[in-house]
Short mmCIF file of C-alpha atoms in Angstrom, two decimals:
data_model
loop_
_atom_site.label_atom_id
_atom_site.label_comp_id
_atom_site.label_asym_id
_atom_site.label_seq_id
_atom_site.Cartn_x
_atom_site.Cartn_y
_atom_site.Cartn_z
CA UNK A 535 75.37 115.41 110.56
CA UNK A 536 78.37 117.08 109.04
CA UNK A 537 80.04 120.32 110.10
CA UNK A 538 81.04 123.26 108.39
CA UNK A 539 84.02 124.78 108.10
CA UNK A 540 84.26 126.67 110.94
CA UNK A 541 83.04 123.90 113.03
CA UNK A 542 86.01 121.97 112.17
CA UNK A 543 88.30 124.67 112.63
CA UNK A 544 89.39 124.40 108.56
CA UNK A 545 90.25 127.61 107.14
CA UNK A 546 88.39 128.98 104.36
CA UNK A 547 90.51 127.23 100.81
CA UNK A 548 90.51 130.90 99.65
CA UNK A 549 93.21 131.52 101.36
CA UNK A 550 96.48 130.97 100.87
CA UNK A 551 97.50 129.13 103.56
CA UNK A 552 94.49 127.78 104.50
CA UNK A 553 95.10 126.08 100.53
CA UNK A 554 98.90 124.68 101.77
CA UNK A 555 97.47 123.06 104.69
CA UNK A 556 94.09 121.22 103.63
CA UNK A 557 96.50 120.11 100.29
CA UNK A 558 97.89 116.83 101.97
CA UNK A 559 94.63 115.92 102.67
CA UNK A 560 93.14 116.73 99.60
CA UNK A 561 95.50 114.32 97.94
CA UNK A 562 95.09 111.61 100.72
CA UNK A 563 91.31 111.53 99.87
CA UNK A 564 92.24 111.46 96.34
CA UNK A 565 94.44 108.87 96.40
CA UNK A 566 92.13 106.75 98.63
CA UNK A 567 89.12 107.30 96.33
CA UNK A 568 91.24 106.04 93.86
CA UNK A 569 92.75 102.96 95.53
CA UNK A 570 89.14 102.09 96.33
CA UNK A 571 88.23 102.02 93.21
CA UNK A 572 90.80 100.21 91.44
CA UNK A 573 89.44 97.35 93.40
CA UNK A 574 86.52 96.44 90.71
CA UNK A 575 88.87 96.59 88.35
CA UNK A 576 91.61 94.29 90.18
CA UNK A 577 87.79 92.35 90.21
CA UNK A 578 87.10 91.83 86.87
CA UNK A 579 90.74 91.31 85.88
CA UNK A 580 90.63 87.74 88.00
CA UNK A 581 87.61 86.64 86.67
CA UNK A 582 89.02 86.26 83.46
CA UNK A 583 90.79 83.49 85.10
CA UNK A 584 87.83 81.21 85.82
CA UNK A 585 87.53 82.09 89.81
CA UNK A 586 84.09 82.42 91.20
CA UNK A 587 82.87 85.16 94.16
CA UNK A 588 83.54 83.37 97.16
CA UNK A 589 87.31 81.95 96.20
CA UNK A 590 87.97 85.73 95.12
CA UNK A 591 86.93 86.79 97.91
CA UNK A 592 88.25 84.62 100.50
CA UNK A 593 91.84 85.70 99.29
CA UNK A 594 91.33 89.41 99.40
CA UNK A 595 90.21 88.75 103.08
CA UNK A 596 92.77 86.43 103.53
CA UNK A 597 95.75 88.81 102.52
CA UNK A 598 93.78 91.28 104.28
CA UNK A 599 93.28 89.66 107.62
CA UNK A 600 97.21 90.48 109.15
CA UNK A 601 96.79 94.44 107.83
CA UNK A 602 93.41 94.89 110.35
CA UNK A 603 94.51 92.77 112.76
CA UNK A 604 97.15 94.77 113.41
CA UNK A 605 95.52 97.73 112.89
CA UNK A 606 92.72 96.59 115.91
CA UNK A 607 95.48 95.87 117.85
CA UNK A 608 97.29 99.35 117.46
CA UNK A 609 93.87 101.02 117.80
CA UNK A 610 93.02 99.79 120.92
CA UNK A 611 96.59 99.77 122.98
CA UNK A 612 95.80 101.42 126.23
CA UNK A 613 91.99 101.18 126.06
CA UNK A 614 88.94 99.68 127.86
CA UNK A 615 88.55 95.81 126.44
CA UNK A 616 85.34 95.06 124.86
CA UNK A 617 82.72 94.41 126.50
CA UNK A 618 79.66 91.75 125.59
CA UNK A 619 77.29 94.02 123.81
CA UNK A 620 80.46 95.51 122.17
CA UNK A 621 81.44 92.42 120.48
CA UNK A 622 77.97 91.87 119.32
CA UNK A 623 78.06 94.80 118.20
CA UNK A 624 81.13 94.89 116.04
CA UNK A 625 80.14 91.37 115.10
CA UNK A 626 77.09 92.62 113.49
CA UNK A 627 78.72 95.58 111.94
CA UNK A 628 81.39 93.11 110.70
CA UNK A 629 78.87 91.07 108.75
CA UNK A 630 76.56 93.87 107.98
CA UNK A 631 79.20 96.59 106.82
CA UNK A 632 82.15 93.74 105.03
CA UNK A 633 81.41 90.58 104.80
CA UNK A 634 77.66 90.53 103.24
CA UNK A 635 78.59 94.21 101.30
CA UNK A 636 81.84 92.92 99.56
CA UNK A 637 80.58 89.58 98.80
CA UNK A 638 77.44 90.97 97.10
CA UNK A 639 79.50 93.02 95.54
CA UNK A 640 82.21 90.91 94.01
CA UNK A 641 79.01 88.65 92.99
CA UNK A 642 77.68 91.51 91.14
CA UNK A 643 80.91 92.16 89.35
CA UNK A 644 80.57 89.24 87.51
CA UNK A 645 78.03 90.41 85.61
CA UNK A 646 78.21 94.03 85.15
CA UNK A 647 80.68 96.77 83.95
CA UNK A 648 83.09 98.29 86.79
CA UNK A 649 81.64 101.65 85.67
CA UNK A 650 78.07 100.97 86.09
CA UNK A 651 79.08 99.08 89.69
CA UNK A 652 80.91 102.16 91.08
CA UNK A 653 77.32 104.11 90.29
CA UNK A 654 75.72 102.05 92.16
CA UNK A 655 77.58 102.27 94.89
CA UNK A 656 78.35 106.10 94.95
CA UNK A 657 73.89 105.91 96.00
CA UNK A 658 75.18 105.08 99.12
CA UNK A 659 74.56 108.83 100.94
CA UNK A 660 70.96 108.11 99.67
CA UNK A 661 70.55 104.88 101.13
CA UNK A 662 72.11 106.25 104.51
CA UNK A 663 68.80 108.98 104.31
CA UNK A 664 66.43 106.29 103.34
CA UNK A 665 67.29 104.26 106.92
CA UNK A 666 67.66 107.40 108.34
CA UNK A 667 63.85 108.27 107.12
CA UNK A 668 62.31 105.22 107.43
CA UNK A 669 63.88 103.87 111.21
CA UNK A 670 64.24 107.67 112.56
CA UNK A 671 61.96 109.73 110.58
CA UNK A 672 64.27 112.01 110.02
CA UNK A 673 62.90 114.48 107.49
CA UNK A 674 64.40 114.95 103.69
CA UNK A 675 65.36 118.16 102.89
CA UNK A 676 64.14 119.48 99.11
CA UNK A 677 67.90 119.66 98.24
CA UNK A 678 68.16 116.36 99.30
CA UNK A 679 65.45 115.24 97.53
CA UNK A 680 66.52 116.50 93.96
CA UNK A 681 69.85 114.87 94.64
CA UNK A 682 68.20 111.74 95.28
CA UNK A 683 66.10 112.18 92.26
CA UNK A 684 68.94 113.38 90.16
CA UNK A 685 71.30 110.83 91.05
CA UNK A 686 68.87 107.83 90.44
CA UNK A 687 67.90 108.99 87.65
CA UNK A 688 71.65 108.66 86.43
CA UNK A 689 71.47 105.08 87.14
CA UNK A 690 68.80 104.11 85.51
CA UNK A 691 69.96 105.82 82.45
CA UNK A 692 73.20 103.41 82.36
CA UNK A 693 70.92 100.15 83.71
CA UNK A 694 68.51 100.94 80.67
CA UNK A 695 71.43 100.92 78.70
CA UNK A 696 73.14 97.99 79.97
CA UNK A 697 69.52 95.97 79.38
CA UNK A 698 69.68 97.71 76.10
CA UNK A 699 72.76 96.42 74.89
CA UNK A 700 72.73 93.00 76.95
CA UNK A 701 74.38 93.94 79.40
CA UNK A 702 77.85 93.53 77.79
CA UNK A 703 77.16 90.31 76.24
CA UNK A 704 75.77 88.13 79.21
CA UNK A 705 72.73 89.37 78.48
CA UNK A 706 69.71 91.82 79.96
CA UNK A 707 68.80 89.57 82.70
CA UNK A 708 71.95 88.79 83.99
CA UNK A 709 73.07 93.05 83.82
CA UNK A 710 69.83 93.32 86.32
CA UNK A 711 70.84 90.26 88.09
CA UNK A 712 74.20 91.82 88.46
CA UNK A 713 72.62 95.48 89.52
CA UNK A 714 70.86 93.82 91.82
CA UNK A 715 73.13 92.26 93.67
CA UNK A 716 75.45 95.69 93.59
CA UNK A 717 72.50 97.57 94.62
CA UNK A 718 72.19 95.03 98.39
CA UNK A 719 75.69 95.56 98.30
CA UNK A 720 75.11 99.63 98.86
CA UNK A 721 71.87 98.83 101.58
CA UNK A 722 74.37 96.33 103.33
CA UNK A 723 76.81 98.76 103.74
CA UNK A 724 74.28 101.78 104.45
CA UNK A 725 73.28 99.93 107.60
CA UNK A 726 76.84 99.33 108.72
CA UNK A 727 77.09 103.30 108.24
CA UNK A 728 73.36 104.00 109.90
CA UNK A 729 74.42 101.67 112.93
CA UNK A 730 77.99 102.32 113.55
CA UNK A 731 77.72 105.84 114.75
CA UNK A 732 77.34 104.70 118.48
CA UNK A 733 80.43 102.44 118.59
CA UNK A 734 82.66 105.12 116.79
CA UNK A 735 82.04 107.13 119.64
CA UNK A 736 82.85 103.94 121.97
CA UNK A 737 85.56 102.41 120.57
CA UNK A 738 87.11 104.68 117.82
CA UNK A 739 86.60 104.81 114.15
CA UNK A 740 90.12 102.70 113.81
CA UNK A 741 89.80 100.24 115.86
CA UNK A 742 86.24 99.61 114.90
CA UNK A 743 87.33 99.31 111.33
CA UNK A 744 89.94 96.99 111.99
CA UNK A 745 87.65 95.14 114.32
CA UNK A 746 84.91 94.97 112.25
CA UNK A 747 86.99 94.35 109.47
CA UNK A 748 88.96 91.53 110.98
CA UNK A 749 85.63 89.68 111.53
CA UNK A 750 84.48 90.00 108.14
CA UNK A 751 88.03 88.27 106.77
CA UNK A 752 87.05 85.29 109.13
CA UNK A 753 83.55 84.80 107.67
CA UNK A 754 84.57 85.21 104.30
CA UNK A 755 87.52 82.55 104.98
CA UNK A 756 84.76 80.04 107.02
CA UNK A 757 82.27 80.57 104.14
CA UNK A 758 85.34 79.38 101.65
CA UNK A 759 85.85 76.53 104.04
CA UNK A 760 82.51 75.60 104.20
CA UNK A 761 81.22 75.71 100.48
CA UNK A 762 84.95 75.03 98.68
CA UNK A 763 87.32 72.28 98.98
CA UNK A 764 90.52 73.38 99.83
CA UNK A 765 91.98 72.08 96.91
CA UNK A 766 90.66 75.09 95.01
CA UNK A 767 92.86 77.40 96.11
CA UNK A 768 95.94 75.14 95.21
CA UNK A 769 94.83 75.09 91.54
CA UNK A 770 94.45 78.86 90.93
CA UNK A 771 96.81 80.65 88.28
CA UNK A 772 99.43 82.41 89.81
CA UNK A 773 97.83 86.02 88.48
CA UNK A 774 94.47 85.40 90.73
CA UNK A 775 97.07 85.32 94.00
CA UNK A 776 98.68 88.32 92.66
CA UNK A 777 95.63 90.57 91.76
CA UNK A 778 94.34 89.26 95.37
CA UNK A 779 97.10 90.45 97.03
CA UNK A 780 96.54 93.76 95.43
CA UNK A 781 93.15 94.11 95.79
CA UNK A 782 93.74 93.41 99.94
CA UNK A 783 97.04 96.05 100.42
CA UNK A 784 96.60 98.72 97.52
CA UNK A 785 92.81 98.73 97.17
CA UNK A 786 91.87 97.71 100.98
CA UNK A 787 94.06 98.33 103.90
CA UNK A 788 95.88 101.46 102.27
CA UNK A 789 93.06 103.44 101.11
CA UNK A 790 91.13 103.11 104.77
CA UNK A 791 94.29 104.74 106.37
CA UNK A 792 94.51 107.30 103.25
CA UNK A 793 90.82 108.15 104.31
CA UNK A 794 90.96 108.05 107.78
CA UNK A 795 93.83 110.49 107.64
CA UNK A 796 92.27 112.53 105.30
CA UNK A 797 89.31 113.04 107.21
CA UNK A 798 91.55 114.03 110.27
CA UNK A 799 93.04 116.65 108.33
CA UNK A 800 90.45 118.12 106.36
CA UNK A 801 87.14 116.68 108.12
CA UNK A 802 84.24 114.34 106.61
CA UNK A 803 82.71 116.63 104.42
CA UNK A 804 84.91 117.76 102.50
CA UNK A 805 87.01 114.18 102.46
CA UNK A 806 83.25 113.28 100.62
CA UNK A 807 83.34 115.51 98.02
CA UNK A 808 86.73 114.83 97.33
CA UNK A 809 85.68 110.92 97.11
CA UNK A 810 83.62 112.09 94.07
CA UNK A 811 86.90 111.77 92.04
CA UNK A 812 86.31 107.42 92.05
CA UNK A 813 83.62 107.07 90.13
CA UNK A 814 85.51 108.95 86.99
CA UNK A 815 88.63 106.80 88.36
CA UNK A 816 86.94 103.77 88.09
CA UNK A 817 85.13 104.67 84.21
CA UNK A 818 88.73 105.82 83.35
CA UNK A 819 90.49 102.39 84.12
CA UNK A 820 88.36 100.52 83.09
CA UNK A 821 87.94 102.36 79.49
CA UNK A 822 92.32 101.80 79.40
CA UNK A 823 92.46 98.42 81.41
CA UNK A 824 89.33 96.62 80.88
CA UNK A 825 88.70 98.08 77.47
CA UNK A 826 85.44 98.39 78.75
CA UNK A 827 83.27 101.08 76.50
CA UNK A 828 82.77 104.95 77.08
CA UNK A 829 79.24 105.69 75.65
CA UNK A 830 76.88 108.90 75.95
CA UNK A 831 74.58 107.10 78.08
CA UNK A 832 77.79 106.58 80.38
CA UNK A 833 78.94 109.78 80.48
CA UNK A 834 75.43 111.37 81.03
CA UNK A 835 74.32 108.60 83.82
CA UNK A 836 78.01 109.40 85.03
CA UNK A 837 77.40 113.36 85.45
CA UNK A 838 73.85 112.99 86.67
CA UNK A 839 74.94 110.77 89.52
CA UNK A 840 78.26 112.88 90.66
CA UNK A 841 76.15 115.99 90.09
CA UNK A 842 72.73 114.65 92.32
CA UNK A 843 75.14 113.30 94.99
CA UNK A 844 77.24 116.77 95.02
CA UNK A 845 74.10 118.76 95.68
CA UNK A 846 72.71 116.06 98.37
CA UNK A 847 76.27 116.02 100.54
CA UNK A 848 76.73 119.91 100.06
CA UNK A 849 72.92 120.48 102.04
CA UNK A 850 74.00 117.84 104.76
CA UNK A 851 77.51 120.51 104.77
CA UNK A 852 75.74 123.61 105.13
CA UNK A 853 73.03 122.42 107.74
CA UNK A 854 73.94 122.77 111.45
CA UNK A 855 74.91 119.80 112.95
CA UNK A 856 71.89 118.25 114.82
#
């Protein structure tokens, strides 16, 4: 659970200097939200070069790999080594949390808008309470509840839309097809969150994620390897490398640190409701990049699902930790 304010030792925002000192990391969690973000985008700008999932995927890993290698390495200088049931644990968490969640994801890009994706994803608070219910019986709040309710309720509003209007041309099946596959995406990553609490404490958030991370760039380069020939990569347009390269330093590596540091400075909670800003990032670039449409139903499924997931994280703020 969360802590307030005063558990975290931030002063009230009210205040003047209190408002000075939480401001850098106010704008690292902005920024970060936003670099996320971009990353659909960066998405659905290479696959109108004729690259599938697991080739797009491979190179954001790929360019990725050095960034949390080093960041493992820097993480854990001066610390116990792993031990057995470490490594299977950040195995797991590797495969759970970034491999399996960005490759669903990136698969589900293919067929839906970048708007409708970074909905989906935003559930993921939700999803974190539904393991939480269903392997801890931990009990829902009512708050929590009508943010739940709220906030799915959003989404369906822009899936019935996207089935309504074929899914931006490739059709109603393939918009579910794609929501689908976004949707696994969010319950991948929700177990990575649900399970990694123990080895945060262990090994450190950073050197976790660049564990964890660092194993999910190997599987996504052996599952290239074992499903592409090689060949592939030599034949892709120069732009694909480019946007790849992107996607792994602007959109990956960078926005972890932004967050991380953010979350050091201001603490998790409010770091999360400052994350609220990527959704509306994500609708805005891809209305001027992506010329992708900005609808009613958007905007409404847009508000209901920042508005659901603002009153679920503010209970989980105010509640004592447990």
């Amino acid at each position: 659970m969360t802590k307030t304010a005063a558990q975290t030792g931030i002063p009230p925002s009210s205040h003047p200097a209190g408002a000075k000192s939480i401001a850098p990391g106010l704008i690292l969690a902005s920024l970060g939200a936003i670099a996320f973000s971009g990353k659909a985008i960066i998405v659905k700008l290479a696959y109108r070069y004729g690259v599938d999932a697991i080739t797009l995927i491979m190179l954001r890993m790929l360019f990725a790999l050095p960034l949390f290698a080093v960041m493992a390495w820097w993480a854990g200088r001066g610390k116990p080594a792993l031990t057995f049931r470490d490594w299977l644990g950040v195995v797991g968490l590797g495969f759970s949390g970034y491999y399996l969640a960005s490759f669903l994801d990136f698969a589900g890009l293919a067929y839906i808008s970048a708007s409708f994706e970074r909905l989906i994803l935003y559930l993921n608070p939700t999803l974190v309470l539904l393991f939480g219910w269903v392997l801890y019986r931990r009990r829902a709040t009512r708050p929590q509840v009508l943010g739940m309710v709220v906030s799915y309720a959003g989404v369906l509003l822009v899936f019935g839309h996207e089935l309504w209007t074929g899914g931006g041309g490739k059709g109603g099946g393939a918009a579910a097809w794609g929501a689908f596959l976004v949707f696994l995406s969010a319950v991948s990553y929700a177990g990575y969150l649900v399970y990694s609490g123990e080895f945060v404490k262990r090994l450190g958030s950073l050197r976790l994620v660049g564990l964890a991370t660092t194993v999910a760039c190997l599987l996504c380069i052996l599952q290239f390897v074992l499903t592409r020939p090689i060949s592939v990569a030599m034949q892709l347009a120069p732009e694909v490398i480019w946007l790849s390269v992107l996607n792994a330093t602007v959109c990956t590596a960078v926005p972890v640190l932004m967050v991380m540091m953010a979350i050091e400075r201001i603490g998790p909670a409010v770091a999360a409701q400052t994350g609220m800003i990527g959704p509306l990032s994500t609708i805005l670039m891809g209305v001027v990049i992506l010329d992708e449409p900005f609808t009613a139903w958007i905007a409404a499924g847009t508000v209901l699902v920042i508005a659901g997931i603002f009153v679920f994280t503010r209970k989980g703020r105010e509640a004592p930790a447990r």
